[in-house]
Structure formats: structure tokens, C-alpha cells
Amino acid sequence: SQTIHQWPATLVQPVGSPLSLECTVEGTSNPNLYWYRQAAGRGLQLLFYSVGIGQISSEVPQNLSASRPQDRQFILSSKKLLLSDSGFYLCAWSVTSAEQYFGPGTRLTVT
Amino acid sequence: GENVEQHPSTLSVQEGDSAVIKCTYSDSASNYFPWYKQELGKGPQLIIDIRSNVGEKKDQRIAVTLNKTAKHFSLHITETQPEDSAVYFCAASTMGRRALTFGSGTRLQVQP
């Protein structure tokens, strides 16, 4: 069966510091991978998606970037965090263009 | 682009009662409508979905209905239990596109 991992689970970072969040998927090959952000009490906003290694599409221009160095690894990065980057970051995978399955999330607090 | 509106934002029911959450979408090309359940501090879990070629789908106590003409779809939970308490999100997308557009969520509280 497929499993999706995210780490770290929680992170507190100062403004201006760099960020690296990692997502890995097990049990499937060539998945579509997604990064979403969820602000407190809000819905989910798609940030990036990837259909293959090195292929990244950005949905929203912002202070963040994404990379996919391996088939089942997706990384979310920032060079300098802003207060507004705080939120719950969720990675998801799919093997079709329909059902998406989410990881456990990373709670990021920028102070 | 697609816009999904979800109501109500909060819903409190007594254990054993039914709960209904409603969503409307704007893009008539949307043809896939999933529902997710999110417990506190966890990622959303896909609980049921429906495609535009079907008007209703049921899975035990959960059902989803779709009205393509009116562009709205609903989640129905019968015989609610305390463990149904969570935030529920609807979403819409066009199969073949990558993005799911989510509603703003409904916090369901089932009172024992």
C-alpha cells in the first residue's frame, strides 16, 4: 500500500531564515506530487505540483519554491521566510488526475 | 478559475442525527468532486468522491449527491457519531487538470 511521509512535523523558524520541508511517497511509481498550504481555519491552497522529476508547476507566485530531485521526493523551500509563510503545509500524491491523498502535514510557525 | 463555496461553516448535531454540508462550484467544466475529513492536527482524508456522470453515491453512513444543472453537491452523514466530529472540506476539479479547488470547510461537532 502507498504511504506518504512529511517532516518535520512541526517547525518554528525566525523571519529571514531558510526553509526546507520534505515529502516522500512509498509504494507507487511516478506519482503526481502536490504542495498545499492551509492557513488557520481556512481551506487548502495549492502551491506547487509536479508530474515528474524536475517538472514543477507553480500555482501562486510567492516566497517559496519546490523541487523534485527523485521520483518520490518533493521538497518545499524558501531562502528567507516571512511572517506570512506561517501555516500548515501539506503534501499530497495521486496516480491519476483525480484522487489526491494527503500526508500528515508540517506545522510551520515563523516568529 | 474555479470557485467553490461551502456552507455552513459550523454545524452542531446530536449523536444519531443526520448532517448535511453543501457546496456550490462555478466552473461548469468541473467533473470530479471529492470530500475530505480533517481531524485536528492531521492531513485531510479522502472519504468519498463523485464524478459528474453520477448523481448520487453512497458508502455506509456517508452519501454525496450532485446536481450538475445547479452546480452544487452535498455530503450527507446519517446516524452521526462523536467520531464524525472533524472539519469537512469539499473540492472540485476537472479531471485532466491537476488542481483541486477547495471549499473553506465545515466544522462538524457531534454532541453525545
PDB file of C-alpha atoms in Angstrom:
ATOM      1  CA  SER A   1       0.000   0.000   0.000  1.00  0.00           C
ATOM      2  CA  GLN A   2       1.028   3.589  -0.520  1.00  0.00           C
ATOM      3  CA  THR A   3       2.401   5.727   2.303  1.00  0.00           C
ATOM      4  CA  ILE A   4       3.287   9.396   2.353  1.00  0.00           C
ATOM      5  CA  HIS A   5       5.694  10.929   4.853  1.00  0.00           C
ATOM      6  CA  GLN A   6       6.380  14.536   5.747  1.00  0.00           C
ATOM      7  CA  TRP A   7       8.990  16.005   8.010  1.00  0.00           C
ATOM      8  CA  PRO A   8       9.435  17.732  10.198  1.00  0.00           C
ATOM      9  CA  ALA A   9       6.036  17.571  11.853  1.00  0.00           C
ATOM     10  CA  THR A  10       6.450  20.969  13.462  1.00  0.00           C
ATOM     11  CA  LEU A  11       8.907  23.787  12.887  1.00  0.00           C
ATOM     12  CA  VAL A  12       9.484  27.193  14.439  1.00  0.00           C
ATOM     13  CA  GLN A  13      11.707  29.467  12.407  1.00  0.00           C
ATOM     14  CA  PRO A  14      12.669  33.155  12.678  1.00  0.00           C
ATOM     15  CA  VAL A  15      11.845  35.637   9.962  1.00  0.00           C
ATOM     16  CA  GLY A  16      14.547  35.703   7.294  1.00  0.00           C
ATOM     17  CA  SER A  17      15.737  32.147   7.895  1.00  0.00           C
ATOM     18  CA  PRO A  18      15.707  29.457   5.181  1.00  0.00           C
ATOM     19  CA  LEU A  19      13.191  26.629   4.954  1.00  0.00           C
ATOM     20  CA  SER A  20      13.269  23.071   3.722  1.00  0.00           C
ATOM     21  CA  LEU A  21      10.289  20.719   4.069  1.00  0.00           C
ATOM     22  CA  GLU A  22      10.459  17.211   2.716  1.00  0.00           C
ATOM     23  CA  CYS A  23       7.829  14.824   1.435  1.00  0.00           C
ATOM     24  CA  THR A  24       8.357  11.229   0.318  1.00  0.00           C
ATOM     25  CA  VAL A  25       5.936   8.664  -1.043  1.00  0.00           C
ATOM     26  CA  GLU A  26       6.288   4.887  -0.803  1.00  0.00           C
ATOM     27  CA  GLY A  27       4.534   2.122  -2.672  1.00  0.00           C
ATOM     28  CA  THR A  28       3.950   3.824  -6.009  1.00  0.00           C
ATOM     29  CA  SER A  29       5.938   4.950  -9.027  1.00  0.00           C
ATOM     30  CA  ASN A  30       5.823   8.210 -10.948  1.00  0.00           C
ATOM     31  CA  PRO A  31       3.158   9.831  -8.770  1.00  0.00           C
ATOM     32  CA  ASN A  32       1.896  13.351  -9.248  1.00  0.00           C
ATOM     33  CA  LEU A  33       3.011  15.334  -6.199  1.00  0.00           C
ATOM     34  CA  TYR A  34       1.493  18.474  -4.700  1.00  0.00           C
ATOM     35  CA  TRP A  35       2.260  21.063  -2.033  1.00  0.00           C
ATOM     36  CA  TYR A  36      -0.676  22.823  -0.357  1.00  0.00           C
ATOM     37  CA  ARG A  37      -0.774  25.433   2.377  1.00  0.00           C
ATOM     38  CA  GLN A  38      -3.581  25.728   4.885  1.00  0.00           C
ATOM     39  CA  ALA A  39      -3.920  28.923   6.906  1.00  0.00           C
ATOM     40  CA  ALA A  40      -5.547  28.630  10.340  1.00  0.00           C
ATOM     41  CA  GLY A  41      -9.262  27.858   9.993  1.00  0.00           C
ATOM     42  CA  ARG A  42      -9.116  28.062   6.227  1.00  0.00           C
ATOM     43  CA  GLY A  43      -9.230  25.821   3.197  1.00  0.00           C
ATOM     44  CA  LEU A  44      -6.297  24.465   1.252  1.00  0.00           C
ATOM     45  CA  GLN A  45      -4.386  26.469  -1.321  1.00  0.00           C
ATOM     46  CA  LEU A  46      -2.363  24.660  -3.982  1.00  0.00           C
ATOM     47  CA  LEU A  47       1.201  25.975  -4.131  1.00  0.00           C
ATOM     48  CA  PHE A  48       3.049  23.617  -6.487  1.00  0.00           C
ATOM     49  CA  TYR A  49       2.534  20.391  -8.353  1.00  0.00           C
ATOM     50  CA  SER A  50       4.878  18.035 -10.158  1.00  0.00           C
ATOM     51  CA  VAL A  51       4.204  15.359 -12.744  1.00  0.00           C
ATOM     52  CA  GLY A  52       7.787  14.061 -12.833  1.00  0.00           C
ATOM     53  CA  ILE A  53      11.389  14.549 -11.787  1.00  0.00           C
ATOM     54  CA  GLY A  54      12.464  18.139 -12.311  1.00  0.00           C
ATOM     55  CA  GLN A  55       8.988  19.167 -13.527  1.00  0.00           C
ATOM     56  CA  ILE A  56       7.448  21.790 -11.249  1.00  0.00           C
ATOM     57  CA  SER A  57       4.434  23.991 -11.836  1.00  0.00           C
ATOM     58  CA  SER A  58       3.680  26.950  -9.587  1.00  0.00           C
ATOM     59  CA  GLU A  59       0.097  27.912  -8.904  1.00  0.00           C
ATOM     60  CA  VAL A  60       0.708  31.002  -6.799  1.00  0.00           C
ATOM     61  CA  PRO A  61       3.677  33.420  -7.046  1.00  0.00           C
ATOM     62  CA  GLN A  62       5.256  33.710  -3.607  1.00  0.00           C
ATOM     63  CA  ASN A  63       8.297  33.429  -1.433  1.00  0.00           C
ATOM     64  CA  LEU A  64       8.512  29.660  -1.840  1.00  0.00           C
ATOM     65  CA  SER A  65       9.972  27.215  -4.356  1.00  0.00           C
ATOM     66  CA  ALA A  66       9.695  23.476  -4.903  1.00  0.00           C
ATOM     67  CA  SER A  67      11.968  20.788  -6.270  1.00  0.00           C
ATOM     68  CA  ARG A  68      11.631  17.128  -7.148  1.00  0.00           C
ATOM     69  CA  PRO A  69      15.099  15.568  -7.133  1.00  0.00           C
ATOM     70  CA  GLN A  70      13.808  11.981  -7.125  1.00  0.00           C
ATOM     71  CA  ASP A  71      10.678  10.266  -8.382  1.00  0.00           C
ATOM     72  CA  ARG A  72       9.052  10.013  -4.950  1.00  0.00           C
ATOM     73  CA  GLN A  73      10.598  13.026  -3.200  1.00  0.00           C
ATOM     74  CA  PHE A  74       9.194  16.533  -3.177  1.00  0.00           C
ATOM     75  CA  ILE A  75      10.838  19.432  -1.349  1.00  0.00           C
ATOM     76  CA  LEU A  76       9.433  22.834  -0.443  1.00  0.00           C
ATOM     77  CA  SER A  77      11.977  25.580   0.164  1.00  0.00           C
ATOM     78  CA  SER A  78      12.421  29.224   0.927  1.00  0.00           C
ATOM     79  CA  LYS A  79      15.565  31.345   1.078  1.00  0.00           C
ATOM     80  CA  LYS A  80      14.077  33.884   3.519  1.00  0.00           C
ATOM     81  CA  LEU A  81      10.912  33.215   5.470  1.00  0.00           C
ATOM     82  CA  LEU A  82       8.244  35.861   6.008  1.00  0.00           C
ATOM     83  CA  LEU A  83       5.717  36.008   8.839  1.00  0.00           C
ATOM     84  CA  SER A  84       3.013  35.330   6.262  1.00  0.00           C
ATOM     85  CA  ASP A  85       4.604  31.960   5.457  1.00  0.00           C
ATOM     86  CA  SER A  86       3.268  30.528   8.718  1.00  0.00           C
ATOM     87  CA  GLY A  87       0.724  27.761   8.209  1.00  0.00           C
ATOM     88  CA  PHE A  88       0.102  24.071   7.849  1.00  0.00           C
ATOM     89  CA  TYR A  89       1.890  22.632   4.831  1.00  0.00           C
ATOM     90  CA  LEU A  90       0.506  19.524   3.256  1.00  0.00           C
ATOM     91  CA  CYS A  91       1.997  17.256   0.643  1.00  0.00           C
ATOM     92  CA  ALA A  92      -0.287  15.071  -1.483  1.00  0.00           C
ATOM     93  CA  TRP A  93       0.113  12.450  -4.176  1.00  0.00           C
ATOM     94  CA  SER A  94      -2.001  10.976  -6.928  1.00  0.00           C
ATOM     95  CA  VAL A  95      -1.567   8.497  -9.744  1.00  0.00           C
ATOM     96  CA  THR A  96      -4.473   9.834 -11.746  1.00  0.00           C
ATOM     97  CA  SER A  97      -5.581  13.405 -12.179  1.00  0.00           C
ATOM     98  CA  ALA A  98      -8.412  12.782  -9.736  1.00  0.00           C
ATOM     99  CA  GLU A  99      -7.962  11.274  -6.268  1.00  0.00           C
ATOM    100  CA  GLN A 100      -5.353  13.012  -4.161  1.00  0.00           C
ATOM    101  CA  TYR A 101      -4.062  11.609  -0.872  1.00  0.00           C
ATOM    102  CA  PHE A 102      -2.540  13.822   1.775  1.00  0.00           C
ATOM    103  CA  GLY A 103       0.352  13.422   4.159  1.00  0.00           C
ATOM    104  CA  PRO A 104       0.276  14.264   7.872  1.00  0.00           C
ATOM    105  CA  GLY A 105       1.433  17.849   7.341  1.00  0.00           C
ATOM    106  CA  THR A 106       4.065  20.199   8.757  1.00  0.00           C
ATOM    107  CA  ARG A 107       3.051  22.991  11.124  1.00  0.00           C
ATOM    108  CA  LEU A 108       5.324  25.993  10.396  1.00  0.00           C
ATOM    109  CA  THR A 109       5.437  28.986  12.701  1.00  0.00           C
ATOM    110  CA  VAL A 110       7.521  31.949  11.611  1.00  0.00           C
ATOM    111  CA  THR A 111       8.422  34.216  14.528  1.00  0.00           C
TER     112      THR A 111
ATOM    113  CA  GLY B   1     -10.845  29.880 -12.447  1.00  0.00           C
ATOM    114  CA  GLU B   2     -12.937  27.585 -10.296  1.00  0.00           C
ATOM    115  CA  ASN B   3     -14.557  28.897  -7.111  1.00  0.00           C
ATOM    116  CA  VAL B   4     -16.078  26.595  -4.509  1.00  0.00           C
ATOM    117  CA  GLU B   5     -18.332  27.876  -1.740  1.00  0.00           C
ATOM    118  CA  GLN B   6     -19.188  25.691   1.254  1.00  0.00           C
ATOM    119  CA  HIS B   7     -21.933  26.041   3.878  1.00  0.00           C
ATOM    120  CA  PRO B   8     -22.364  26.027   6.777  1.00  0.00           C
ATOM    121  CA  SER B   9     -19.030  26.945   8.324  1.00  0.00           C
ATOM    122  CA  THR B  10     -20.005  25.232  11.582  1.00  0.00           C
ATOM    123  CA  LEU B  11     -22.590  22.552  12.283  1.00  0.00           C
ATOM    124  CA  SER B  12     -23.584  21.033  15.589  1.00  0.00           C
ATOM    125  CA  VAL B  13     -25.824  17.953  15.736  1.00  0.00           C
ATOM    126  CA  GLN B  14     -26.883  15.449  18.347  1.00  0.00           C
ATOM    127  CA  GLU B  15     -25.498  11.946  18.131  1.00  0.00           C
ATOM    128  CA  GLY B  16     -27.723   9.859  15.868  1.00  0.00           C
ATOM    129  CA  ASP B  17     -28.987  12.823  13.878  1.00  0.00           C
ATOM    130  CA  SER B  18     -28.111  13.482  10.232  1.00  0.00           C
ATOM    131  CA  ALA B  19     -25.733  16.174   8.996  1.00  0.00           C
ATOM    132  CA  VAL B  20     -25.743  17.847   5.598  1.00  0.00           C
ATOM    133  CA  ILE B  21     -22.998  20.032   4.152  1.00  0.00           C
ATOM    134  CA  LYS B  22     -23.495  21.859   0.870  1.00  0.00           C
ATOM    135  CA  CYS B  23     -21.100  23.181  -1.751  1.00  0.00           C
ATOM    136  CA  THR B  24     -21.523  25.122  -4.964  1.00  0.00           C
ATOM    137  CA  TYR B  25     -18.997  25.442  -7.760  1.00  0.00           C
ATOM    138  CA  SER B  26     -18.627  27.934 -10.572  1.00  0.00           C
ATOM    139  CA  ASP B  27     -16.850  26.109 -13.423  1.00  0.00           C
ATOM    140  CA  SER B  28     -19.279  24.032 -15.469  1.00  0.00           C
ATOM    141  CA  ALA B  29     -16.297  22.040 -16.783  1.00  0.00           C
ATOM    142  CA  SER B  30     -15.617  20.595 -13.318  1.00  0.00           C
ATOM    143  CA  ASN B  31     -16.357  16.881 -13.254  1.00  0.00           C
ATOM    144  CA  TYR B  32     -14.769  15.478 -10.116  1.00  0.00           C
ATOM    145  CA  PHE B  33     -15.964  16.282  -6.587  1.00  0.00           C
ATOM    146  CA  PRO B  34     -14.191  14.772  -3.563  1.00  0.00           C
ATOM    147  CA  TRP B  35     -14.928  15.219   0.122  1.00  0.00           C
ATOM    148  CA  TYR B  36     -12.223  15.218   2.773  1.00  0.00           C
ATOM    149  CA  LYS B  37     -12.356  14.825   6.542  1.00  0.00           C
ATOM    150  CA  GLN B  38      -9.658  16.547   8.567  1.00  0.00           C
ATOM    151  CA  GLU B  39      -9.108  15.823  12.240  1.00  0.00           C
ATOM    152  CA  LEU B  40      -7.216  18.275  14.397  1.00  0.00           C
ATOM    153  CA  GLY B  41      -3.534  18.463  13.526  1.00  0.00           C
ATOM    154  CA  LYS B  42      -3.767  15.850  10.766  1.00  0.00           C
ATOM    155  CA  GLY B  43      -3.847  15.826   6.997  1.00  0.00           C
ATOM    156  CA  PRO B  44      -7.194  15.626   5.164  1.00  0.00           C
ATOM    157  CA  GLN B  45      -8.513  12.139   4.494  1.00  0.00           C
ATOM    158  CA  LEU B  46     -10.471  11.368   1.341  1.00  0.00           C
ATOM    159  CA  ILE B  47     -13.801   9.905   2.473  1.00  0.00           C
ATOM    160  CA  ILE B  48     -15.919   9.848  -0.664  1.00  0.00           C
ATOM    161  CA  ASP B  49     -15.954  11.305  -4.155  1.00  0.00           C
ATOM    162  CA  ILE B  50     -18.305  11.588  -7.097  1.00  0.00           C
ATOM    163  CA  ARG B  51     -17.856  12.123 -10.789  1.00  0.00           C
ATOM    164  CA  SER B  52     -20.163  14.131 -12.984  1.00  0.00           C
ATOM    165  CA  ASN B  53     -21.636  11.105 -14.716  1.00  0.00           C
ATOM    166  CA  VAL B  54     -23.239  10.008 -11.438  1.00  0.00           C
ATOM    167  CA  GLY B  55     -25.948  11.790  -9.457  1.00  0.00           C
ATOM    168  CA  GLU B  56     -25.512  10.038  -6.122  1.00  0.00           C
ATOM    169  CA  LYS B  57     -23.010   7.788  -4.385  1.00  0.00           C
ATOM    170  CA  LYS B  58     -23.284   6.093  -1.019  1.00  0.00           C
ATOM    171  CA  ASP B  59     -20.796   4.406   1.286  1.00  0.00           C
ATOM    172  CA  GLN B  60     -22.326   3.097   4.513  1.00  0.00           C
ATOM    173  CA  ARG B  61     -23.410   6.193   6.511  1.00  0.00           C
ATOM    174  CA  ILE B  62     -21.996   8.685   4.032  1.00  0.00           C
ATOM    175  CA  ALA B  63     -23.587   9.789   0.769  1.00  0.00           C
ATOM    176  CA  VAL B  64     -22.864  12.503  -1.748  1.00  0.00           C
ATOM    177  CA  THR B  65     -25.319  13.986  -4.245  1.00  0.00           C
ATOM    178  CA  LEU B  66     -24.529  16.082  -7.301  1.00  0.00           C
ATOM    179  CA  ASN B  67     -26.759  18.462  -9.240  1.00  0.00           C
ATOM    180  CA  LYS B  68     -24.842  19.468 -12.343  1.00  0.00           C
ATOM    181  CA  THR B  69     -27.537  21.812 -13.581  1.00  0.00           C
ATOM    182  CA  ALA B  70     -27.495  23.837 -10.381  1.00  0.00           C
ATOM    183  CA  LYS B  71     -23.749  23.285  -9.907  1.00  0.00           C
ATOM    184  CA  HIS B  72     -23.999  22.107  -6.360  1.00  0.00           C
ATOM    185  CA  PHE B  73     -23.146  18.964  -4.438  1.00  0.00           C
ATOM    186  CA  SER B  74     -23.783  17.844  -0.894  1.00  0.00           C
ATOM    187  CA  LEU B  75     -22.411  15.493   1.741  1.00  0.00           C
ATOM    188  CA  HIS B  76     -24.916  13.596   3.871  1.00  0.00           C
ATOM    189  CA  ILE B  77     -23.886  11.795   7.048  1.00  0.00           C
ATOM    190  CA  THR B  78     -26.563   9.686   8.722  1.00  0.00           C
ATOM    191  CA  GLU B  79     -26.623   8.306  12.265  1.00  0.00           C
ATOM    192  CA  THR B  80     -23.809  10.620  13.291  1.00  0.00           C
ATOM    193  CA  GLN B  81     -21.339   9.507  15.942  1.00  0.00           C
ATOM    194  CA  PRO B  82     -18.922  11.519  18.099  1.00  0.00           C
ATOM    195  CA  GLU B  83     -16.013  10.268  15.984  1.00  0.00           C
ATOM    196  CA  ASP B  84     -17.566  12.033  12.992  1.00  0.00           C
ATOM    197  CA  SER B  85     -16.584  15.322  14.644  1.00  0.00           C
ATOM    198  CA  ALA B  86     -13.992  16.975  12.378  1.00  0.00           C
ATOM    199  CA  VAL B  87     -13.619  19.599   9.671  1.00  0.00           C
ATOM    200  CA  TYR B  88     -15.030  18.552   6.307  1.00  0.00           C
ATOM    201  CA  PHE B  89     -13.867  20.015   3.010  1.00  0.00           C
ATOM    202  CA  CYS B  90     -15.447  19.762  -0.401  1.00  0.00           C
ATOM    203  CA  ALA B  91     -13.418  20.238  -3.558  1.00  0.00           C
ATOM    204  CA  ALA B  92     -13.857  20.367  -7.302  1.00  0.00           C
ATOM    205  CA  SER B  93     -11.642  19.823 -10.292  1.00  0.00           C
ATOM    206  CA  THR B  94     -11.635  18.998 -13.944  1.00  0.00           C
ATOM    207  CA  MET B  95     -10.185  15.557 -14.488  1.00  0.00           C
ATOM    208  CA  GLY B  96      -7.086  16.035 -16.592  1.00  0.00           C
ATOM    209  CA  ARG B  97      -6.181  19.190 -14.719  1.00  0.00           C
ATOM    210  CA  ARG B  98      -4.003  18.981 -11.668  1.00  0.00           C
ATOM    211  CA  ALA B  99      -5.591  21.353  -9.220  1.00  0.00           C
ATOM    212  CA  LEU B 100      -8.293  20.687  -6.676  1.00  0.00           C
ATOM    213  CA  THR B 101     -10.143  23.826  -5.614  1.00  0.00           C
ATOM    214  CA  PHE B 102     -11.293  23.507  -2.019  1.00  0.00           C
ATOM    215  CA  GLY B 103     -14.185  24.973  -0.127  1.00  0.00           C
ATOM    216  CA  SER B 104     -13.482  26.809   3.117  1.00  0.00           C
ATOM    217  CA  GLY B 105     -14.501  23.884   5.324  1.00  0.00           C
ATOM    218  CA  THR B 106     -17.282  22.946   7.753  1.00  0.00           C
ATOM    219  CA  ARG B 107     -16.557  22.203  11.386  1.00  0.00           C
ATOM    220  CA  LEU B 108     -18.924  19.407  12.417  1.00  0.00           C
ATOM    221  CA  GLN B 109     -19.492  18.793  16.117  1.00  0.00           C
ATOM    222  CA  VAL B 110     -21.481  15.729  17.128  1.00  0.00           C
ATOM    223  CA  GLN B 111     -22.775  16.069  20.672  1.00  0.00           C
ATOM    224  CA  PRO B 112     -23.010  12.767  22.600  1.00  0.00           C
TER     225      PRO B 112
END
